[in-house]
Amino acid sequence: MISFEFPVTERTRALLRLEQLYLRLNFFIAREHPFEHHSALLVLFEILEVASRAELKSDLLQELERQRQVLEGLHSNPAIDAAALDAELDKIDHVAGRLLQLTSKFGQHLRENEWLMSIKQRAVIPGGTCSFDLPSYALWQSKSADERRADIQRWAEPMMPTSEAADILLRLLRDSGKTHAYQARRGAFQQMSGGRVVQLIRVDYPEGLDVLPELSANKYAINLRFVQTGTGEARARQSEQDIDFSMTYCKF
C-alpha cells in the first residue's frame, strides 16, 4: 500500500515539516562524506527558518499541556496500562521542560555565529559555496567525518526540543486515527464533514496504480480525487477507474 498524509490545520502542517526536516538532518549527520555534511548544514538552515516563528514554541507548549491533561484523565480507566501512561506523561513533562529552557529566540546561537551565517548566505547562490568563495568552509570540510559530525551535533543540539515535541505530538495524533474503507468512483470521492474537524487525514491505496491523491478538507466536506501520473502531460488528469482506498481520520 502507498500512504499519503494530508495536514488539515496549519499547526499540523508545521509539525510535519519539522518532522521531515529533522529526519533529513539526522540522516545526513550520520553519514561520512563532506557533501553529506554540507547537506546537513543546509537542512539546519531550513529548520532555522521553519521553526523561528515566534508562536511556534508557545504552540508546542500549549498542545503538549493539552495532551498532558487529556492523558491525566485516563488514570481512572482500568483498560489503560498505568505504567505506560505515566511513562508518556514523563516524556511530555521532560520535553515541555526543555522547551521552557529555550529563553532566547529559536536558533539565536546560529544567528550569532558569523561563520555559519556566511555559509547560509552563500548557500542560496548556485555554486556559491565553492572553495574560492568560502576557503574557511573548504578547510572545515577537509576535517575528519567525526570532527564535522561533532560540530553539527553541537550546533543542532539547542534546536532538538522542537524535534522531540513534534515527535510526541505527531505520534499521539497518528495513534488517535480511525480508519474506514471507501471507493473513489471514476477517481473521485466526496464526504460531508458535518462540522467534524480533524487535524490529519491519511490516504492508503494499492501500489501500481500510477495515481496520486489530491485532497482538500474543511469543516463542511472532504474532497478527494486520484490523478494519473507518469503520463508526461502538462496537466494532470483525473483517473477514470474506480479505486479502493482507506482514509484514516486523526484528531487529538
Short mmCIF file of C-alpha atoms in Angstrom, two decimals:
data_model
loop_
_atom_site.label_atom_id
_atom_site.label_comp_id
_atom_site.label_asym_id
_atom_site.label_seq_id
_atom_site.Cartn_x
_atom_site.Cartn_y
_atom_site.Cartn_z
CA MET A 1 0.00 0.00 0.00
CA ILE A 2 1.00 3.61 -0.63
CA SER A 3 0.28 6.20 2.07
CA PHE A 4 -0.07 9.97 1.85
CA GLU A 5 -0.69 12.25 4.83
CA PHE A 6 -2.62 15.48 4.44
CA PRO A 7 -2.47 18.10 7.22
CA VAL A 8 -5.79 19.86 7.71
CA THR A 9 -4.59 22.58 10.10
CA GLU A 10 -1.63 24.95 9.91
CA ARG A 11 -0.27 23.59 13.19
CA THR A 12 -0.21 20.04 11.83
CA ARG A 13 1.45 21.28 8.66
CA ALA A 14 4.23 22.84 10.73
CA LEU A 15 4.68 19.63 12.75
CA LEU A 16 5.01 17.52 9.60
CA ARG A 17 7.55 19.92 8.13
CA LEU A 18 9.61 19.81 11.31
CA GLU A 19 9.45 16.01 11.36
CA GLN A 20 10.65 15.73 7.77
CA LEU A 21 13.46 18.23 8.28
CA TYR A 22 14.77 16.59 11.45
CA LEU A 23 14.67 13.16 9.77
CA ARG A 24 16.81 14.55 6.95
CA LEU A 25 19.13 16.24 9.42
CA ASN A 26 19.73 13.06 11.41
CA PHE A 27 20.26 11.09 8.21
CA PHE A 28 22.94 13.42 6.85
CA ILE A 29 24.68 13.89 10.21
CA ALA A 30 25.20 10.13 10.47
CA ARG A 31 26.91 9.99 7.07
CA GLU A 32 30.62 10.43 6.31
CA HIS A 33 31.23 12.43 3.15
CA PRO A 34 31.76 16.23 3.25
CA PHE A 35 28.97 16.65 0.69
CA GLU A 36 26.60 14.85 3.05
CA HIS A 37 27.60 17.06 5.95
CA HIS A 38 27.11 20.05 3.67
CA SER A 39 23.56 18.80 3.14
CA ALA A 40 23.16 18.51 6.92
CA LEU A 41 24.06 22.19 7.30
CA LEU A 42 21.57 23.17 4.61
CA VAL A 43 18.84 21.29 6.49
CA LEU A 44 19.90 23.03 9.70
CA PHE A 45 19.37 26.36 7.96
CA GLU A 46 15.93 25.21 6.75
CA ILE A 47 14.95 24.27 10.30
CA LEU A 48 16.10 27.70 11.43
CA GLU A 49 13.68 29.32 9.00
CA VAL A 50 10.73 26.98 9.61
CA ALA A 51 10.94 26.91 13.41
CA SER A 52 11.81 30.56 14.02
CA ARG A 53 8.17 31.70 14.05
CA ALA A 54 7.60 33.47 17.33
CA GLU A 55 4.47 31.47 18.15
CA LEU A 56 5.89 28.01 17.46
CA LYS A 57 7.28 27.48 20.96
CA SER A 58 4.03 28.60 22.60
CA ASP A 59 2.01 26.45 20.17
CA LEU A 60 4.07 23.37 21.07
CA LEU A 61 3.85 24.05 24.80
CA GLN A 62 0.11 24.68 24.59
CA GLU A 63 -0.53 21.44 22.71
CA LEU A 64 1.75 19.42 24.99
CA GLU A 65 -0.12 20.75 28.04
CA ARG A 66 -3.47 19.95 26.44
CA GLN A 67 -2.37 16.39 25.71
CA ARG A 68 -0.97 16.03 29.22
CA GLN A 69 -4.35 16.97 30.67
CA VAL A 70 -6.14 14.50 28.38
CA LEU A 71 -3.77 11.70 29.37
CA GLU A 72 -4.07 12.57 33.06
CA GLY A 73 -7.79 11.96 32.74
CA LEU A 74 -7.13 8.37 31.65
CA HIS A 75 -5.72 7.33 35.02
CA SER A 76 -9.17 6.23 36.13
CA ASN A 77 -9.62 3.97 33.09
CA PRO A 78 -8.90 0.35 34.10
CA ALA A 79 -8.22 -0.59 30.46
CA ILE A 80 -5.19 1.71 30.33
CA ASP A 81 -1.72 0.48 31.26
CA ALA A 82 -0.85 2.82 34.15
CA ALA A 83 2.91 2.34 33.76
CA ALA A 84 2.82 3.16 30.03
CA LEU A 85 0.60 6.15 30.72
CA ASP A 86 2.97 7.50 33.37
CA ALA A 87 5.93 6.99 31.03
CA GLU A 88 4.16 9.02 28.33
CA LEU A 89 3.38 11.79 30.82
CA ASP A 90 7.02 11.85 31.91
CA LYS A 91 8.11 12.27 28.28
CA ILE A 92 5.72 15.19 27.82
CA ASP A 93 6.91 16.86 31.04
CA HIS A 94 10.56 16.36 30.07
CA VAL A 95 10.13 17.86 26.59
CA ALA A 96 8.00 20.73 27.88
CA GLY A 97 10.72 21.49 30.41
CA ARG A 98 13.36 21.56 27.68
CA LEU A 99 11.24 23.92 25.60
CA LEU A 100 10.79 26.24 28.56
CA GLN A 101 14.58 26.40 28.95
CA LEU A 102 14.82 27.99 25.49
CA THR A 103 14.76 31.58 26.73
CA SER A 104 16.34 33.19 23.67
CA LYS A 105 14.93 33.28 20.17
CA PHE A 106 14.98 29.91 18.44
CA GLY A 107 18.31 29.35 16.70
CA GLN A 108 19.84 32.53 18.09
CA HIS A 109 23.13 30.71 18.66
CA LEU A 110 23.29 30.07 14.91
CA ARG A 111 22.46 33.67 14.00
CA GLU A 112 25.25 34.88 16.27
CA ASN A 113 27.75 32.60 14.50
CA GLU A 114 29.08 34.82 11.70
CA TRP A 115 30.88 31.91 10.05
CA LEU A 116 27.70 29.83 9.77
CA MET A 117 25.68 32.82 8.58
CA SER A 118 28.24 33.47 5.84
CA ILE A 119 27.69 29.88 4.64
CA LYS A 120 23.92 30.32 4.82
CA GLN A 121 24.08 33.47 2.72
CA ARG A 122 26.32 31.89 0.08
CA ALA A 123 24.37 28.61 0.01
CA VAL A 124 21.38 30.25 -1.72
CA ILE A 125 23.64 31.14 -4.67
CA PRO A 126 24.11 28.29 -7.17
CA GLY A 127 27.64 27.02 -6.61
CA GLY A 128 28.14 29.74 -4.03
CA THR A 129 29.99 27.57 -1.50
CA CYS A 130 32.99 26.74 -3.67
CA SER A 131 36.41 26.79 -2.02
CA PHE A 132 37.36 30.11 -3.63
CA ASP A 133 34.19 31.71 -2.21
CA LEU A 134 34.45 30.20 1.28
CA PRO A 135 38.01 28.94 1.87
CA SER A 136 37.42 28.52 5.62
CA TYR A 137 34.41 26.32 4.84
CA ALA A 138 36.54 24.21 2.49
CA LEU A 139 39.06 23.82 5.30
CA TRP A 140 36.29 22.68 7.67
CA GLN A 141 35.12 20.15 5.09
CA SER A 142 38.64 18.71 4.97
CA LYS A 143 38.38 17.71 8.63
CA SER A 144 37.59 14.14 9.61
CA ALA A 145 33.97 13.00 9.49
CA ASP A 146 33.92 12.65 13.28
CA GLU A 147 35.06 16.25 13.78
CA ARG A 148 32.49 17.61 11.33
CA ARG A 149 29.77 15.47 12.88
CA ALA A 150 30.60 16.70 16.38
CA ASP A 151 30.36 20.31 15.19
CA ILE A 152 26.98 19.81 13.51
CA GLN A 153 25.60 17.96 16.53
CA ARG A 154 26.75 20.81 18.77
CA TRP A 155 25.01 23.37 16.55
CA ALA A 156 21.86 21.25 16.32
CA GLU A 157 21.51 20.29 19.99
CA PRO A 158 19.82 23.51 21.21
CA MET A 159 17.19 23.03 18.48
CA MET A 160 16.31 19.42 19.33
CA PRO A 161 13.49 20.12 21.85
CA THR A 162 11.28 21.18 18.94
CA SER A 163 12.01 17.85 17.25
CA GLU A 164 11.12 15.92 20.39
CA ALA A 165 7.90 17.89 20.87
CA ALA A 166 6.87 17.35 17.24
CA ASP A 167 7.59 13.62 17.53
CA ILE A 168 5.40 13.25 20.63
CA LEU A 169 2.50 15.25 19.22
CA LEU A 170 2.53 13.52 15.82
CA ARG A 171 2.71 10.09 17.46
CA LEU A 172 -0.28 10.87 19.68
CA LEU A 173 -2.14 12.31 16.71
CA ARG A 174 -1.47 9.31 14.47
CA ASP A 175 -2.37 6.88 17.26
CA SER A 176 -5.78 8.57 17.51
CA GLY A 177 -6.61 7.62 13.92
CA LYS A 178 -9.81 5.84 12.91
CA THR A 179 -9.63 4.08 9.54
CA HIS A 180 -12.50 3.48 7.10
CA ALA A 181 -12.59 1.81 3.68
CA TYR A 182 -14.07 3.63 0.67
CA GLN A 183 -14.15 3.58 -3.11
CA ALA A 184 -13.44 6.54 -5.37
CA ARG A 185 -15.81 6.19 -8.33
CA ARG A 186 -14.03 7.21 -11.52
CA GLY A 187 -11.25 8.57 -9.34
CA ALA A 188 -13.39 10.94 -7.25
CA PHE A 189 -14.73 10.82 -3.70
CA GLN A 190 -16.59 13.32 -1.55
CA GLN A 191 -17.74 13.08 2.05
CA MET A 192 -19.64 15.66 4.07
CA SER A 193 -17.86 16.51 7.30
CA GLY A 194 -20.91 17.51 9.30
CA GLY A 195 -18.86 20.07 11.24
CA ARG A 196 -16.31 17.45 12.32
CA VAL A 197 -12.79 18.84 12.39
CA VAL A 198 -9.70 16.64 12.18
CA GLN A 199 -6.04 17.62 12.17
CA LEU A 200 -4.63 14.96 9.83
CA ILE A 201 -6.00 12.64 7.14
CA ARG A 202 -4.08 9.66 5.80
CA VAL A 203 -4.99 8.07 2.48
CA ASP A 204 -3.83 4.49 1.72
CA TYR A 205 -4.31 2.78 -1.62
CA PRO A 206 -2.74 -0.13 -3.60
CA GLU A 207 0.61 0.25 -5.28
CA GLY A 208 0.96 0.04 -9.05
CA LEU A 209 -1.99 2.26 -10.00
CA ASP A 210 0.18 5.21 -11.13
CA VAL A 211 -2.13 7.70 -9.47
CA LEU A 212 -1.70 10.41 -6.84
CA PRO A 213 -4.33 11.54 -4.35
CA GLU A 214 -5.29 15.21 -4.17
CA LEU A 215 -7.28 16.14 -1.07
CA SER A 216 -8.96 19.24 0.25
CA ALA A 217 -10.85 19.33 3.53
CA ASN A 218 -12.73 21.77 5.73
CA LYS A 219 -15.46 21.54 8.36
CA TYR A 220 -18.06 21.06 5.64
CA ALA A 221 -16.64 18.44 3.28
CA ILE A 222 -13.69 16.28 2.29
CA ASN A 223 -12.95 16.13 -1.42
CA LEU A 224 -10.52 13.57 -2.81
CA ARG A 225 -9.56 12.78 -6.35
CA PHE A 226 -6.94 10.48 -7.80
CA VAL A 227 -4.99 11.92 -10.72
CA GLN A 228 -2.94 9.96 -13.18
CA THR A 229 0.82 10.42 -13.04
CA GLY A 230 3.75 9.50 -15.22
CA THR A 231 1.98 10.42 -18.48
CA GLY A 232 4.23 13.39 -19.24
CA GLU A 233 1.23 15.65 -19.72
CA ALA A 234 1.43 19.25 -18.55
CA ARG A 235 -1.92 18.99 -16.77
CA ALA A 236 -2.83 16.08 -14.53
CA ARG A 237 -5.97 14.16 -15.48
CA GLN A 238 -8.38 12.59 -13.05
CA SER A 239 -8.30 8.81 -13.15
CA GLU A 240 -11.19 7.11 -14.92
CA GLN A 241 -11.01 3.94 -12.84
CA ASP A 242 -12.74 3.04 -9.59
CA ILE A 243 -10.14 2.97 -6.82
CA ASP A 244 -10.48 1.21 -3.48
CA PHE A 245 -8.74 3.09 -0.69
CA SER A 246 -8.83 3.70 3.04
CA MET A 247 -8.92 7.00 4.85
CA THR A 248 -7.68 7.50 8.41
CA TYR A 249 -9.01 10.45 10.37
CA CYS A 250 -6.64 11.69 13.10
CA LYS A 251 -7.80 14.09 15.78
CA PHE A 252 -6.44 14.95 19.20
#
